[in-house]
């Protein structure tokens, strides 16, 4: 599942988040991962990109706790998606209540690797 030249870019449009919410998902202890393969017409100029978005609802906590959770999600995505993600896919990481901000960082990284293997049909 590794790639050579895939770059990570951030999802910014609400419509991209909505499309991802209707696609595959895998809930793990630390967060929820949604993944969607982009259509061929969406790939014209960015076929080597992995797009990723992050979100945390108010259930995660106050603004400080949500920001901490999103920082942790960004950091695991930076390394994990480069290694296990697929070019041409969109991923959305959703923080979970009281877990994302406090779970051991190495376990969060393991959660991401596990979720990506499951979503992409690996064992």
PDB file of C-alpha atoms in Angstrom:
ATOM      1  CA  UNK A   1       0.000   0.000   0.000  1.00  0.00           C
ATOM      2  CA  UNK A   2       2.946   2.341  -0.097  1.00  0.00           C
ATOM      3  CA  UNK A   3       3.491   5.026  -2.675  1.00  0.00           C
ATOM      4  CA  UNK A   4       6.505   6.973  -3.854  1.00  0.00           C
ATOM      5  CA  UNK A   5       5.329  10.458  -4.792  1.00  0.00           C
ATOM      6  CA  UNK A   6       1.991  10.965  -3.043  1.00  0.00           C
ATOM      7  CA  UNK A   7       1.594  14.327  -1.328  1.00  0.00           C
ATOM      8  CA  UNK A   8      -0.718  15.208   1.532  1.00  0.00           C
ATOM      9  CA  UNK A   9      -3.159  18.084   1.126  1.00  0.00           C
ATOM     10  CA  UNK A  10      -5.910  19.258   3.431  1.00  0.00           C
ATOM     11  CA  UNK A  11      -9.619  19.055   2.665  1.00  0.00           C
ATOM     12  CA  UNK A  12     -11.189  22.489   2.945  1.00  0.00           C
ATOM     13  CA  UNK A  13     -14.609  22.265   1.287  1.00  0.00           C
ATOM     14  CA  UNK A  14     -17.645  21.080   3.200  1.00  0.00           C
ATOM     15  CA  UNK A  15     -18.773  19.127   0.138  1.00  0.00           C
ATOM     16  CA  UNK A  16     -15.622  16.976   0.327  1.00  0.00           C
ATOM     17  CA  UNK A  17     -16.347  16.144   3.968  1.00  0.00           C
ATOM     18  CA  UNK A  18     -19.931  15.231   3.080  1.00  0.00           C
ATOM     19  CA  UNK A  19     -18.805  12.934   0.257  1.00  0.00           C
ATOM     20  CA  UNK A  20     -16.382  11.220   2.640  1.00  0.00           C
ATOM     21  CA  UNK A  21     -19.138  10.750   5.213  1.00  0.00           C
ATOM     22  CA  UNK A  22     -21.101   8.686   2.686  1.00  0.00           C
ATOM     23  CA  UNK A  23     -18.171   6.390   1.894  1.00  0.00           C
ATOM     24  CA  UNK A  24     -16.267   3.703   3.811  1.00  0.00           C
ATOM     25  CA  UNK A  25     -15.626   4.163   7.515  1.00  0.00           C
ATOM     26  CA  UNK A  26     -13.762   2.361  10.253  1.00  0.00           C
ATOM     27  CA  UNK A  27     -14.176   3.165  13.941  1.00  0.00           C
ATOM     28  CA  UNK A  28     -11.159   2.431  16.113  1.00  0.00           C
ATOM     29  CA  UNK A  29     -10.520   3.217  19.756  1.00  0.00           C
ATOM     30  CA  UNK A  30      -8.858   6.585  19.194  1.00  0.00           C
ATOM     31  CA  UNK A  31     -10.918   8.044  16.341  1.00  0.00           C
ATOM     32  CA  UNK A  32     -13.164   7.321  13.370  1.00  0.00           C
ATOM     33  CA  UNK A  33     -11.640   7.147   9.895  1.00  0.00           C
ATOM     34  CA  UNK A  34     -13.689   7.813   6.758  1.00  0.00           C
ATOM     35  CA  UNK A  35     -12.150   7.040   3.376  1.00  0.00           C
ATOM     36  CA  UNK A  36     -13.290   7.596  -0.181  1.00  0.00           C
ATOM     37  CA  UNK A  37     -11.647   6.977  -3.528  1.00  0.00           C
ATOM     38  CA  UNK A  38     -12.040  10.036  -5.725  1.00  0.00           C
ATOM     39  CA  UNK A  39     -13.804   9.658  -9.069  1.00  0.00           C
ATOM     40  CA  UNK A  40     -11.805   9.781 -12.285  1.00  0.00           C
ATOM     41  CA  UNK A  41     -13.073  13.277 -13.162  1.00  0.00           C
ATOM     42  CA  UNK A  42     -11.821  14.554  -9.790  1.00  0.00           C
ATOM     43  CA  UNK A  43      -8.311  13.200 -10.375  1.00  0.00           C
ATOM     44  CA  UNK A  44      -7.311  15.203 -13.454  1.00  0.00           C
ATOM     45  CA  UNK A  45      -4.749  17.494 -11.835  1.00  0.00           C
ATOM     46  CA  UNK A  46      -4.172  15.879  -8.446  1.00  0.00           C
ATOM     47  CA  UNK A  47      -3.981  12.140  -9.020  1.00  0.00           C
ATOM     48  CA  UNK A  48      -0.885  11.738  -6.835  1.00  0.00           C
ATOM     49  CA  UNK A  49      -2.444  13.518  -3.865  1.00  0.00           C
ATOM     50  CA  UNK A  50      -3.805  12.104  -0.670  1.00  0.00           C
ATOM     51  CA  UNK A  51      -6.349  14.530   0.734  1.00  0.00           C
ATOM     52  CA  UNK A  52      -7.085  14.515   4.445  1.00  0.00           C
ATOM     53  CA  UNK A  53      -9.481  16.370   6.726  1.00  0.00           C
ATOM     54  CA  UNK A  54      -9.861  16.535  10.495  1.00  0.00           C
ATOM     55  CA  UNK A  55     -12.882  17.256  12.634  1.00  0.00           C
ATOM     56  CA  UNK A  56     -13.884  17.157  16.285  1.00  0.00           C
ATOM     57  CA  UNK A  57     -17.349  17.918  17.579  1.00  0.00           C
ATOM     58  CA  UNK A  58     -18.144  19.695  20.826  1.00  0.00           C
ATOM     59  CA  UNK A  59     -18.568  16.264  22.404  1.00  0.00           C
ATOM     60  CA  UNK A  60     -14.760  16.020  22.426  1.00  0.00           C
ATOM     61  CA  UNK A  61     -14.641  18.930  24.879  1.00  0.00           C
ATOM     62  CA  UNK A  62     -13.991  22.645  24.967  1.00  0.00           C
ATOM     63  CA  UNK A  63     -11.930  24.453  22.310  1.00  0.00           C
ATOM     64  CA  UNK A  64      -8.630  23.627  23.991  1.00  0.00           C
ATOM     65  CA  UNK A  65      -9.418  19.907  24.068  1.00  0.00           C
ATOM     66  CA  UNK A  66     -10.702  19.909  20.461  1.00  0.00           C
ATOM     67  CA  UNK A  67      -7.580  21.696  19.249  1.00  0.00           C
ATOM     68  CA  UNK A  68      -5.325  19.231  21.069  1.00  0.00           C
ATOM     69  CA  UNK A  69      -7.227  16.300  19.561  1.00  0.00           C
ATOM     70  CA  UNK A  70      -6.972  17.781  16.045  1.00  0.00           C
ATOM     71  CA  UNK A  71      -3.230  18.441  16.464  1.00  0.00           C
ATOM     72  CA  UNK A  72      -2.729  14.809  17.421  1.00  0.00           C
ATOM     73  CA  UNK A  73      -4.809  13.635  14.456  1.00  0.00           C
ATOM     74  CA  UNK A  74      -2.792  15.841  12.096  1.00  0.00           C
ATOM     75  CA  UNK A  75       0.462  14.403  13.387  1.00  0.00           C
ATOM     76  CA  UNK A  76      -0.538  10.746  13.053  1.00  0.00           C
ATOM     77  CA  UNK A  77      -1.947  11.449   9.572  1.00  0.00           C
ATOM     78  CA  UNK A  78       1.283  13.111   8.450  1.00  0.00           C
ATOM     79  CA  UNK A  79       3.288   9.942   9.004  1.00  0.00           C
ATOM     80  CA  UNK A  80       0.660   7.217   8.716  1.00  0.00           C
ATOM     81  CA  UNK A  81      -1.025   8.288   5.498  1.00  0.00           C
ATOM     82  CA  UNK A  82       2.319   8.700   3.733  1.00  0.00           C
ATOM     83  CA  UNK A  83       3.082   5.107   4.649  1.00  0.00           C
ATOM     84  CA  UNK A  84      -0.301   3.342   4.426  1.00  0.00           C
ATOM     85  CA  UNK A  85      -2.625   5.690   2.506  1.00  0.00           C
ATOM     86  CA  UNK A  86      -3.370   5.459  -1.203  1.00  0.00           C
ATOM     87  CA  UNK A  87      -2.979   8.237  -3.760  1.00  0.00           C
ATOM     88  CA  UNK A  88      -6.297   9.415  -5.162  1.00  0.00           C
ATOM     89  CA  UNK A  89      -8.148   8.900  -1.886  1.00  0.00           C
ATOM     90  CA  UNK A  90      -9.733  11.318   0.602  1.00  0.00           C
ATOM     91  CA  UNK A  91      -9.508  10.566   4.319  1.00  0.00           C
ATOM     92  CA  UNK A  92     -11.327  12.253   7.211  1.00  0.00           C
ATOM     93  CA  UNK A  93     -10.234  11.647  10.804  1.00  0.00           C
ATOM     94  CA  UNK A  94     -12.895  12.340  13.420  1.00  0.00           C
ATOM     95  CA  UNK A  95     -11.907  12.791  17.054  1.00  0.00           C
ATOM     96  CA  UNK A  96     -13.672  10.765  19.727  1.00  0.00           C
ATOM     97  CA  UNK A  97     -14.955  11.944  23.080  1.00  0.00           C
ATOM     98  CA  UNK A  98     -12.262  11.900  25.821  1.00  0.00           C
ATOM     99  CA  UNK A  99     -10.103   9.405  23.920  1.00  0.00           C
ATOM    100  CA  UNK A 100      -8.348  11.180  21.053  1.00  0.00           C
ATOM    101  CA  UNK A 101      -6.715  13.817  23.245  1.00  0.00           C
ATOM    102  CA  UNK A 102      -5.568  11.430  25.960  1.00  0.00           C
ATOM    103  CA  UNK A 103      -4.757   8.107  24.251  1.00  0.00           C
ATOM    104  CA  UNK A 104      -1.100   7.122  24.054  1.00  0.00           C
ATOM    105  CA  UNK A 105       0.338   8.522  20.820  1.00  0.00           C
ATOM    106  CA  UNK A 106       1.878   5.225  19.675  1.00  0.00           C
ATOM    107  CA  UNK A 107      -1.529   3.558  20.117  1.00  0.00           C
ATOM    108  CA  UNK A 108      -3.138   6.274  17.975  1.00  0.00           C
ATOM    109  CA  UNK A 109      -0.565   5.546  15.257  1.00  0.00           C
ATOM    110  CA  UNK A 110      -1.375   1.846  15.530  1.00  0.00           C
ATOM    111  CA  UNK A 111      -5.085   2.628  15.297  1.00  0.00           C
ATOM    112  CA  UNK A 112      -4.500   4.504  12.030  1.00  0.00           C
ATOM    113  CA  UNK A 113      -2.429   1.693  10.501  1.00  0.00           C
ATOM    114  CA  UNK A 114      -5.069  -0.866  11.518  1.00  0.00           C
ATOM    115  CA  UNK A 115      -7.970   1.210  10.177  1.00  0.00           C
ATOM    116  CA  UNK A 116      -6.235   1.809   6.830  1.00  0.00           C
ATOM    117  CA  UNK A 117      -5.436  -1.888   6.428  1.00  0.00           C
ATOM    118  CA  UNK A 118      -9.070  -2.787   7.120  1.00  0.00           C
ATOM    119  CA  UNK A 119     -10.484  -0.123   4.767  1.00  0.00           C
ATOM    120  CA  UNK A 120      -8.165  -1.112   1.922  1.00  0.00           C
ATOM    121  CA  UNK A 121      -8.797  -4.832   2.272  1.00  0.00           C
ATOM    122  CA  UNK A 122      -5.533  -5.819   3.955  1.00  0.00           C
ATOM    123  CA  UNK A 123      -5.233  -8.223   6.831  1.00  0.00           C
TER     124      UNK A 123
END
